[in-house]
PDB file of C-alpha atoms in Angstrom:
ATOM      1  CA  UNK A   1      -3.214 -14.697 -28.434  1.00  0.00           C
ATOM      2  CA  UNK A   2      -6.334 -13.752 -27.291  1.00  0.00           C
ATOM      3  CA  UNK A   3      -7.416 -12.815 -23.747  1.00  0.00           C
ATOM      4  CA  UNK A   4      -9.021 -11.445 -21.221  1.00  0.00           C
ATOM      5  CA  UNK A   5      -8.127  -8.912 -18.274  1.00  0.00           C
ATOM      6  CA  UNK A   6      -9.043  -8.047 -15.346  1.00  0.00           C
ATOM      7  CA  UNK A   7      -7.745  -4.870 -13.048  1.00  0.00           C
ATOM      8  CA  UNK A   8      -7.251  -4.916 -10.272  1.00  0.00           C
ATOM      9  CA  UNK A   9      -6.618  -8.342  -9.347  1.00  0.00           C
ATOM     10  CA  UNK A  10      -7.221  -7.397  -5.584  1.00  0.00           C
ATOM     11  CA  UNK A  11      -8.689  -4.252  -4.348  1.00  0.00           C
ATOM     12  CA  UNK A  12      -9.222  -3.227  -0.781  1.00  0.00           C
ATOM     13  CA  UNK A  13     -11.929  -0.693  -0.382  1.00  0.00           C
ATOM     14  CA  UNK A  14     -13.755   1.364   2.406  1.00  0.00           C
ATOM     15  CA  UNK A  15     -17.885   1.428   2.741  1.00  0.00           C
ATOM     16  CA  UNK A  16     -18.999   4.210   0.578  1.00  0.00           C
ATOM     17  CA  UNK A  17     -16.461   4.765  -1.547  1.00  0.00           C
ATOM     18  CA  UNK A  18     -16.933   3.904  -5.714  1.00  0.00           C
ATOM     19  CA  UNK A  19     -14.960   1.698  -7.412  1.00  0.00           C
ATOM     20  CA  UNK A  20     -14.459   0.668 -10.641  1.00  0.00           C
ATOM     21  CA  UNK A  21     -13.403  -2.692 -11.578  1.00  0.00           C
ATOM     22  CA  UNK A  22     -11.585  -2.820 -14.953  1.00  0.00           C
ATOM     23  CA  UNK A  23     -12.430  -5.699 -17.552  1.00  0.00           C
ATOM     24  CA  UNK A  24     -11.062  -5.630 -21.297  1.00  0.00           C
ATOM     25  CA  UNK A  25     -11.146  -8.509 -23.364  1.00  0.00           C
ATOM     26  CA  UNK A  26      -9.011  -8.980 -27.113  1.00  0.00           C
ATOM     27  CA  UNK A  27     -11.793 -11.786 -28.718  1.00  0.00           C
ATOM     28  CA  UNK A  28     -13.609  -9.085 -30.806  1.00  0.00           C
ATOM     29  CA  UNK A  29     -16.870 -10.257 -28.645  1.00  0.00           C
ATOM     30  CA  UNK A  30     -20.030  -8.688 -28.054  1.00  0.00           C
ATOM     31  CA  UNK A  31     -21.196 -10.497 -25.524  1.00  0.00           C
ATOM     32  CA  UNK A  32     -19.469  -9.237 -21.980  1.00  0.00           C
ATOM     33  CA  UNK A  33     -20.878 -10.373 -18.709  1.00  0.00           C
ATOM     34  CA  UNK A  34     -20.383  -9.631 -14.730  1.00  0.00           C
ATOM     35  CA  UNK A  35     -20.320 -12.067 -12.324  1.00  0.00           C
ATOM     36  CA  UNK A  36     -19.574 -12.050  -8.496  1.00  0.00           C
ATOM     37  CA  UNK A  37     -19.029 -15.602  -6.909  1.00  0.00           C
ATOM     38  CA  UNK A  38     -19.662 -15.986  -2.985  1.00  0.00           C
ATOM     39  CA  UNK A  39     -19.556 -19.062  -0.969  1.00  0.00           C
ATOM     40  CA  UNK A  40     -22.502 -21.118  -1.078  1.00  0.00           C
ATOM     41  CA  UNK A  41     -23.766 -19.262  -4.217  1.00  0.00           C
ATOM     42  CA  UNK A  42     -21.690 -19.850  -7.098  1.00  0.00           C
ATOM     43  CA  UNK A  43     -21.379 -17.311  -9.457  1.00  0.00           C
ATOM     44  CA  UNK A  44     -24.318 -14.585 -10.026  1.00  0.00           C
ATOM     45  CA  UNK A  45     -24.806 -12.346 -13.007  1.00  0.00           C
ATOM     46  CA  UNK A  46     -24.391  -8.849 -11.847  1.00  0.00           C
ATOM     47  CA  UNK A  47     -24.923  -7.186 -15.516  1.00  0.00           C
ATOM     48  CA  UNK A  48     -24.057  -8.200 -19.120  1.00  0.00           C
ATOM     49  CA  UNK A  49     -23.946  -6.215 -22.744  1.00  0.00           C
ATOM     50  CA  UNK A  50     -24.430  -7.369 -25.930  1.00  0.00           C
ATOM     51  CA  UNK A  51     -22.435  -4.759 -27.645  1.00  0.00           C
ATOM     52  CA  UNK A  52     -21.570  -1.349 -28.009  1.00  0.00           C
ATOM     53  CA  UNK A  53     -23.913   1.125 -25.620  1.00  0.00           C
ATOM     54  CA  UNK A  54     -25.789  -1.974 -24.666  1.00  0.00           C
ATOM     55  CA  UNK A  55     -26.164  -2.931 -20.883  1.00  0.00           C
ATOM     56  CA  UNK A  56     -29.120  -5.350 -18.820  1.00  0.00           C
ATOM     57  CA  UNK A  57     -29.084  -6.205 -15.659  1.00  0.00           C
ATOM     58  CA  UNK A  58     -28.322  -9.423 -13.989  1.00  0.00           C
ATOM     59  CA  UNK A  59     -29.737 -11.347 -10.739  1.00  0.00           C
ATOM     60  CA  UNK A  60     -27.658  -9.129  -8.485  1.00  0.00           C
ATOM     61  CA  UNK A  61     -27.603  -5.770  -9.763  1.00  0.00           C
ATOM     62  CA  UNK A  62     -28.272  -3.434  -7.149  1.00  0.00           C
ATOM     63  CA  UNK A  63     -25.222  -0.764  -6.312  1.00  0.00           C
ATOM     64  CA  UNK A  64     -23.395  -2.087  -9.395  1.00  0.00           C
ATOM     65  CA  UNK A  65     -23.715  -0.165 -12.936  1.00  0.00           C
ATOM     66  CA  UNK A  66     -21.853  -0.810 -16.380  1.00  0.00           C
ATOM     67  CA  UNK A  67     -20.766   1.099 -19.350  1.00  0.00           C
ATOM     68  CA  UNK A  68     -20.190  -0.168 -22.949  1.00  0.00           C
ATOM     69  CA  UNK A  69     -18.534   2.508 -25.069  1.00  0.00           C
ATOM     70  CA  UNK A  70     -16.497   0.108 -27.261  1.00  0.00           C
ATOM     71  CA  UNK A  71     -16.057  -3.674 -27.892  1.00  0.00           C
ATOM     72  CA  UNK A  72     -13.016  -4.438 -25.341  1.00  0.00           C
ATOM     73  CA  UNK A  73     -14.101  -2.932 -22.448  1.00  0.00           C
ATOM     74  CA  UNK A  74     -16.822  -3.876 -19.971  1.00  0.00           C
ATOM     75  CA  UNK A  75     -16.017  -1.546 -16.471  1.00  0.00           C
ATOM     76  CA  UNK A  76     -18.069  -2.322 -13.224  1.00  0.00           C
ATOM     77  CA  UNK A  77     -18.848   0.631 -10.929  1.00  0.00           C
ATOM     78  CA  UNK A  78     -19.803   0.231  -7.121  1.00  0.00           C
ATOM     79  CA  UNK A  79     -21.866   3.141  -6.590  1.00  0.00           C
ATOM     80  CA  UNK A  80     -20.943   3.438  -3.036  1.00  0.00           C
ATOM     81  CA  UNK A  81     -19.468   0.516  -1.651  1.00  0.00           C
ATOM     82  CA  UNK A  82     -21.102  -1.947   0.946  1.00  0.00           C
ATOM     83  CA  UNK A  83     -19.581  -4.278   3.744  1.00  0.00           C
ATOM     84  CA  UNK A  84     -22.024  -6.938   1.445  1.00  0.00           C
ATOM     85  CA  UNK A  85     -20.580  -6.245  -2.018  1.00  0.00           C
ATOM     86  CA  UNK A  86     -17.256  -8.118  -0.296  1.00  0.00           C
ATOM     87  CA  UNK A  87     -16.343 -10.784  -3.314  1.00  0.00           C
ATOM     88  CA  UNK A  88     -14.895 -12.232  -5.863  1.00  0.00           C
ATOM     89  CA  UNK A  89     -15.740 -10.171  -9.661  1.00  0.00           C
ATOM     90  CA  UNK A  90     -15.209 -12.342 -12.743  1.00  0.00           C
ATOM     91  CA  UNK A  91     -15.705 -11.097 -15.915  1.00  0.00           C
ATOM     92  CA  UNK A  92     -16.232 -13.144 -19.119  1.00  0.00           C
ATOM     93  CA  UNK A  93     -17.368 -13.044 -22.986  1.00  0.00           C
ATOM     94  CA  UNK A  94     -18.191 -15.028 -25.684  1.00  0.00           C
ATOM     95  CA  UNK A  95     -18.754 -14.939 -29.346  1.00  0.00           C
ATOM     96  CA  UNK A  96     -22.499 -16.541 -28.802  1.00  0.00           C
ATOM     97  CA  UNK A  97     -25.133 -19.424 -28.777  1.00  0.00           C
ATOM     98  CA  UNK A  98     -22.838 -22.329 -28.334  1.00  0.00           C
ATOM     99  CA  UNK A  99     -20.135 -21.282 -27.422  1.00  0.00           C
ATOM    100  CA  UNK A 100     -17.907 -21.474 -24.288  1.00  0.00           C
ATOM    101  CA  UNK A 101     -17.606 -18.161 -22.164  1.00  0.00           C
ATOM    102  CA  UNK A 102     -14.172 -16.852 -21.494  1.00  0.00           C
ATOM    103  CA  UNK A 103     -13.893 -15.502 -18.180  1.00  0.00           C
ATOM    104  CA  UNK A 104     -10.864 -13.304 -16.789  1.00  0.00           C
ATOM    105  CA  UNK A 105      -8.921 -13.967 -14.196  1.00  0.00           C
ATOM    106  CA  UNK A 106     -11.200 -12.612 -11.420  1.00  0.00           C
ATOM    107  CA  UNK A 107     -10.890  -9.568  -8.774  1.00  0.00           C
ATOM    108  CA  UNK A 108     -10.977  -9.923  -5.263  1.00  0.00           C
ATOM    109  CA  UNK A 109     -12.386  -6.967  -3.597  1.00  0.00           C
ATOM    110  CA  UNK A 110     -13.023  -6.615   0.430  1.00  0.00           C
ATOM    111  CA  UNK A 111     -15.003  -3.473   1.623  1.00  0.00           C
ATOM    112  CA  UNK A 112     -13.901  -2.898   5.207  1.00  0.00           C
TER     113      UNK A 112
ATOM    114  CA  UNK B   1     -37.180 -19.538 -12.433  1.00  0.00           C
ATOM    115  CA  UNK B   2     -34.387 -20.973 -13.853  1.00  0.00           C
ATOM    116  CA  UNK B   3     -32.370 -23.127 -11.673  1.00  0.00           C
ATOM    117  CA  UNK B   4     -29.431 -25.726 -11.633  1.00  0.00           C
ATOM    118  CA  UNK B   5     -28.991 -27.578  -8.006  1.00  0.00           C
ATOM    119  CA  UNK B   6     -25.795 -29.644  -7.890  1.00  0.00           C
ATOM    120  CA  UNK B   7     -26.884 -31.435  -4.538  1.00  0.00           C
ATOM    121  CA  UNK B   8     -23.181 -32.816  -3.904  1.00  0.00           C
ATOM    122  CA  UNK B   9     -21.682 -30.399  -1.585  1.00  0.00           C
ATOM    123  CA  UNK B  10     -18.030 -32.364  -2.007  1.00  0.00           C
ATOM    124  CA  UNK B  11     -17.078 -36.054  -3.104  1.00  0.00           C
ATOM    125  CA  UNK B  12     -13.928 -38.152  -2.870  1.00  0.00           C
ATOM    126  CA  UNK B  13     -12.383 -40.340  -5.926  1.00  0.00           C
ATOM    127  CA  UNK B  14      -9.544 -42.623  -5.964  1.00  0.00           C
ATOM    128  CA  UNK B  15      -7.435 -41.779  -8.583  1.00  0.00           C
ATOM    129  CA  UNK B  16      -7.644 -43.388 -12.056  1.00  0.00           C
ATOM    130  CA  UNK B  17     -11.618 -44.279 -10.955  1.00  0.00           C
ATOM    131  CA  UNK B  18     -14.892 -42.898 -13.528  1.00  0.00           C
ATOM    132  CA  UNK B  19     -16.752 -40.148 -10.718  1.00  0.00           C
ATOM    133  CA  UNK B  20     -20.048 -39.142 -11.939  1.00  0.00           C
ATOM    134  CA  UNK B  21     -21.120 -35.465 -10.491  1.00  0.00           C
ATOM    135  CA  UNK B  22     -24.618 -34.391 -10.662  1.00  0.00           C
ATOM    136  CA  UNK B  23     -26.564 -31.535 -11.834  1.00  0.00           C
ATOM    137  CA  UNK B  24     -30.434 -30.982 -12.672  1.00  0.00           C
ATOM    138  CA  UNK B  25     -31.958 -28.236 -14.155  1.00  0.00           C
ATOM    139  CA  UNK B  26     -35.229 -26.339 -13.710  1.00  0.00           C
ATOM    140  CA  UNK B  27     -36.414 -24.255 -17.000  1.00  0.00           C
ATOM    141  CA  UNK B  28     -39.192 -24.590 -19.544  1.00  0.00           C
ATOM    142  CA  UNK B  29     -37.425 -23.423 -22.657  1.00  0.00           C
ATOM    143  CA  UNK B  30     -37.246 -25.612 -25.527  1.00  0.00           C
ATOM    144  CA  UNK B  31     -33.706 -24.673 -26.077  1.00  0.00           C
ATOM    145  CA  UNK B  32     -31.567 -23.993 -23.958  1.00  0.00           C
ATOM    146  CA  UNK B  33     -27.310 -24.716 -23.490  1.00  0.00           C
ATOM    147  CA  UNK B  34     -25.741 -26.757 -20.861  1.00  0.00           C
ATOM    148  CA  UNK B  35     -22.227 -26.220 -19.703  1.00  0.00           C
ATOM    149  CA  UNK B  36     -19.555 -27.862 -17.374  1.00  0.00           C
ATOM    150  CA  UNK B  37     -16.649 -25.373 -15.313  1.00  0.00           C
ATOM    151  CA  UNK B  38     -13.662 -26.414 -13.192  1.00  0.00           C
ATOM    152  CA  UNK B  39     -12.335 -24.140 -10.928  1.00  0.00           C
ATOM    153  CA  UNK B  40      -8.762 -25.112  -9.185  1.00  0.00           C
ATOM    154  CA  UNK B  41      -7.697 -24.210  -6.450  1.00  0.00           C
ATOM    155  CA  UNK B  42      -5.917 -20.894  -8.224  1.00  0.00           C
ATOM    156  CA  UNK B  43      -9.602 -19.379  -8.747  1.00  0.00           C
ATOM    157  CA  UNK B  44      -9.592 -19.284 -12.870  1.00  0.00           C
ATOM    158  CA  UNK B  45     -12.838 -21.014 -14.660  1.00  0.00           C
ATOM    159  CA  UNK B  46     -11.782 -23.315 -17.116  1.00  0.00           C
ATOM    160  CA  UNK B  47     -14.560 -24.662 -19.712  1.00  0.00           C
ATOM    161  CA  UNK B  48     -14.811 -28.135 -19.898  1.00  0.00           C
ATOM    162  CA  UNK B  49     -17.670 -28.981 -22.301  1.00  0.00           C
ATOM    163  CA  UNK B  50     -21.071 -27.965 -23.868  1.00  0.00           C
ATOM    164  CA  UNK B  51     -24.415 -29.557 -24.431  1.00  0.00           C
ATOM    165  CA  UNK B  52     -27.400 -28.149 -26.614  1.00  0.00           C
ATOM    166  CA  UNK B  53     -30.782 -29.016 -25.514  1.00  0.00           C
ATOM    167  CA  UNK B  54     -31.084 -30.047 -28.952  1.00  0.00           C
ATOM    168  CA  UNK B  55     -28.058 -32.466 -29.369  1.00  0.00           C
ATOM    169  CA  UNK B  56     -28.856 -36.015 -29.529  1.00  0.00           C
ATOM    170  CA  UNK B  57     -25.387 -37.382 -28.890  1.00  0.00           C
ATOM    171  CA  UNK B  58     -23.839 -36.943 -25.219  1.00  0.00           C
ATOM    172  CA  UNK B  59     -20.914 -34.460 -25.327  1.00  0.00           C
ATOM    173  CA  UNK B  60     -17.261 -35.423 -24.763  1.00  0.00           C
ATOM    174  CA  UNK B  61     -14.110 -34.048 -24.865  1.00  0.00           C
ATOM    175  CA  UNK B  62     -11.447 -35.959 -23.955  1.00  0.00           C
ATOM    176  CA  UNK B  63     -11.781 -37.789 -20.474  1.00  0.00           C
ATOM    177  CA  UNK B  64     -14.758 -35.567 -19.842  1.00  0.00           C
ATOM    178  CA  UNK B  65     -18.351 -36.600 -20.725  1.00  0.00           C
ATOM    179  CA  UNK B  66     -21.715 -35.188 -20.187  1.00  0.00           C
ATOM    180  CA  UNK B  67     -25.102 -37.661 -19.127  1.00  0.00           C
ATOM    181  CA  UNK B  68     -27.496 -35.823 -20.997  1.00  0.00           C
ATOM    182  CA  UNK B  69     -31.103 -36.609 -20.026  1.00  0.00           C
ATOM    183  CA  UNK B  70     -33.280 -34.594 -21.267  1.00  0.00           C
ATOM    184  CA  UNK B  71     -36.680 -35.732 -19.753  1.00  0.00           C
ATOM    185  CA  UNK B  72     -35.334 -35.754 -16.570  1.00  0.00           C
ATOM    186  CA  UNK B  73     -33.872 -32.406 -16.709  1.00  0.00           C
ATOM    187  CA  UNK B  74     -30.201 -33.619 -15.768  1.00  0.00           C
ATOM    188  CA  UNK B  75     -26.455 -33.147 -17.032  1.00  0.00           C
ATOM    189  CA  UNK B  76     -24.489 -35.192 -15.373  1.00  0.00           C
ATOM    190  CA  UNK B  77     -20.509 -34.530 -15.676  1.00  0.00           C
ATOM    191  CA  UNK B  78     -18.811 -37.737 -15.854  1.00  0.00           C
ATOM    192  CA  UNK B  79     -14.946 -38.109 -15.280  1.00  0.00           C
ATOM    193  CA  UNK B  80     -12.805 -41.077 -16.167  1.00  0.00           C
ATOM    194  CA  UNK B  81      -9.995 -42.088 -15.110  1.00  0.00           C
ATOM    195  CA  UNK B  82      -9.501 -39.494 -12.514  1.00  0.00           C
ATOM    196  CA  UNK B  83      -6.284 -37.866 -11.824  1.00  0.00           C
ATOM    197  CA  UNK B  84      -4.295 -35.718  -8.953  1.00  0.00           C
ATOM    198  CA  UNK B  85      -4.811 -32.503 -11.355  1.00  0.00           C
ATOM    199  CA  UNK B  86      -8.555 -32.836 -11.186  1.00  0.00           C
ATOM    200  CA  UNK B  87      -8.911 -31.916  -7.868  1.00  0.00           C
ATOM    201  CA  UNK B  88     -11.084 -28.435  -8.037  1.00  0.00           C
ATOM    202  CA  UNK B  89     -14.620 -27.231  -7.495  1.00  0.00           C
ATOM    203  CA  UNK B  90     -16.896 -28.235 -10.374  1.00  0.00           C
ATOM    204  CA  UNK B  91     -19.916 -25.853 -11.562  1.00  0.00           C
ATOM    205  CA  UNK B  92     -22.606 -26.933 -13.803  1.00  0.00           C
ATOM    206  CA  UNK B  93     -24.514 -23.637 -15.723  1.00  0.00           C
ATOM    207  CA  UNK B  94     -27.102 -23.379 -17.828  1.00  0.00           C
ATOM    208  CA  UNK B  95     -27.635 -20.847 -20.789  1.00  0.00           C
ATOM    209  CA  UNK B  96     -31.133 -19.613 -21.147  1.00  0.00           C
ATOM    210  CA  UNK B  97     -33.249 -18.357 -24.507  1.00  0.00           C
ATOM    211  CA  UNK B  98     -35.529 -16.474 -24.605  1.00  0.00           C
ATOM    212  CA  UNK B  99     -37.952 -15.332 -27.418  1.00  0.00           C
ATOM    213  CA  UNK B 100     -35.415 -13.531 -28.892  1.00  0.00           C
ATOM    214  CA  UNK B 101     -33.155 -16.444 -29.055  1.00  0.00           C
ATOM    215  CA  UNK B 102     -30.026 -17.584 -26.717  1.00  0.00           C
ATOM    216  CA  UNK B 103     -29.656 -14.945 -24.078  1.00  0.00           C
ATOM    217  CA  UNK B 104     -25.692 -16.134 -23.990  1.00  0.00           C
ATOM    218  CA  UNK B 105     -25.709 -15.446 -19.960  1.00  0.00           C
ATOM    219  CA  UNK B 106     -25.248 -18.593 -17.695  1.00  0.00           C
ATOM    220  CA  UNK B 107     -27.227 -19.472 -14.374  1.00  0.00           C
ATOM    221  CA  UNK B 108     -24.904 -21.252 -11.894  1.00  0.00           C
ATOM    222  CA  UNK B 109     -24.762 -24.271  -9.676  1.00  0.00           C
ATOM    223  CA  UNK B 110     -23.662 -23.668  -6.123  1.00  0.00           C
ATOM    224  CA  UNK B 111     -20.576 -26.567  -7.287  1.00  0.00           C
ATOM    225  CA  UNK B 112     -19.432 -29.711  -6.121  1.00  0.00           C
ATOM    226  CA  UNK B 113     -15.532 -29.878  -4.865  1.00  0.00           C
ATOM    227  CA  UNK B 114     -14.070 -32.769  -5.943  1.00  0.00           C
ATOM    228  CA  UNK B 115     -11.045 -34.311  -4.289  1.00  0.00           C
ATOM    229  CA  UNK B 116      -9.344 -37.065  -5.888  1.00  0.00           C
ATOM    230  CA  UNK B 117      -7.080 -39.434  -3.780  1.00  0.00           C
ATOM    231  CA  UNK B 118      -3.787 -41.144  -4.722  1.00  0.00           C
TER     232      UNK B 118
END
């Protein structure tokens, strides 16, 4: 069956330090998204991709970047990580206009 | 901007009762998709249903049904028959276009968490 991953599922992390948060999905989509979901805010789009070496920015970009060097895999990169950038990373696809997105099962990452 | 404001914080349903959760919408594309999450208590997003901006018919899927009113911007989730397993946080998103057609990304609601009592 078709899926989508996530990796780590929980990550602790110092300020300043990068990290890469792992998202690979098995749908054949083009269309990958980032979102981070904090209380009282729902879930924002950091940065999405609508297929191979395509990235845009979301709502919430700032100190996040993406890379999009095949179909499967969407990875998010924390520059340098901040006490702020404390949440919960989902990342989902779909196959378009329509359609439902699939999101993975979310990472929980805490900068200390 | 785009918006969705789901101004119901929480709510409380006795189970096997309809609950109606609300959402409104700001935008002024012509087209433009509606969608419905749950969220249990286990963190994963489950889809629940779709509605184009273009569909005449409410959506429903099973117990689930979506109040579609277009004119006054709103996309109302409506659940019958609650049960014990619908207990979660619900999240209402919207799908913008843009002149290049559906943009496929999704604006959040800050979610209503629904509790359903026995």
């Amino acid at each position: 069956d078709a899926e989508i991953t996530q990796s780590p599922r929980h990550k602790i992390t110092e300020t300043g330090r990068q990290v890469t948060l792992a998202c690979h999905q098995t749908w054949n989509h083009n269309n990958m998204f980032w979102y981070r979901q904090d209380l009282g805010h729902g879930l924002r789009l950091i940065h999405y991709s609508y297929g191979v070496q395509d990235t845009n920015k979301g709502e919430v970009s700032d100190g996040y970047s993406v890379s999009r060097s095949n179909t499967e895999d969407l990875p998010l990169t924390l520059e340098s990580a901040a006490s702020s950038q404390t949440s919960v990373y989902f990342c989902a696809s779909t196959r378009g206009a329509g359609y439902e997105q699939y999101f993975g099962p979310g990472t929980r990452l805490t900068v200390t | 901007a785009q918006k969705i404001t789901q101004t119901q914080p929480g709510m409380f349903v006795q189970e096997k009762e309809a609950v109606t959760l609300d959402c409104t919408y700001d935008t002024s594309d012509q087209s433009y998709g509606l969608f419905w999450y749950k969220q249990p208590s286990s963190g994963e997003m489950i889809f629940l249903i779709y509605q184009g901006s273009y569909d005449e018919q409410n959506a429903t899927e099973g117990r689930y049904s979506l109040n579609f009113q277009k004119a006054r911007k709103s996309a109302n989730l409506v659940i019958s028959a609650s049960q014990l397993g619908d207990s979660a946080m619900y999240f209402c998103a919207m799908s913008p276009w843009n002149y290049g057609g559906a943009t496929n990304k999704l604006i959040f609601g800050t979610g209503t968490l629904l509790a359903v009592q026995p």
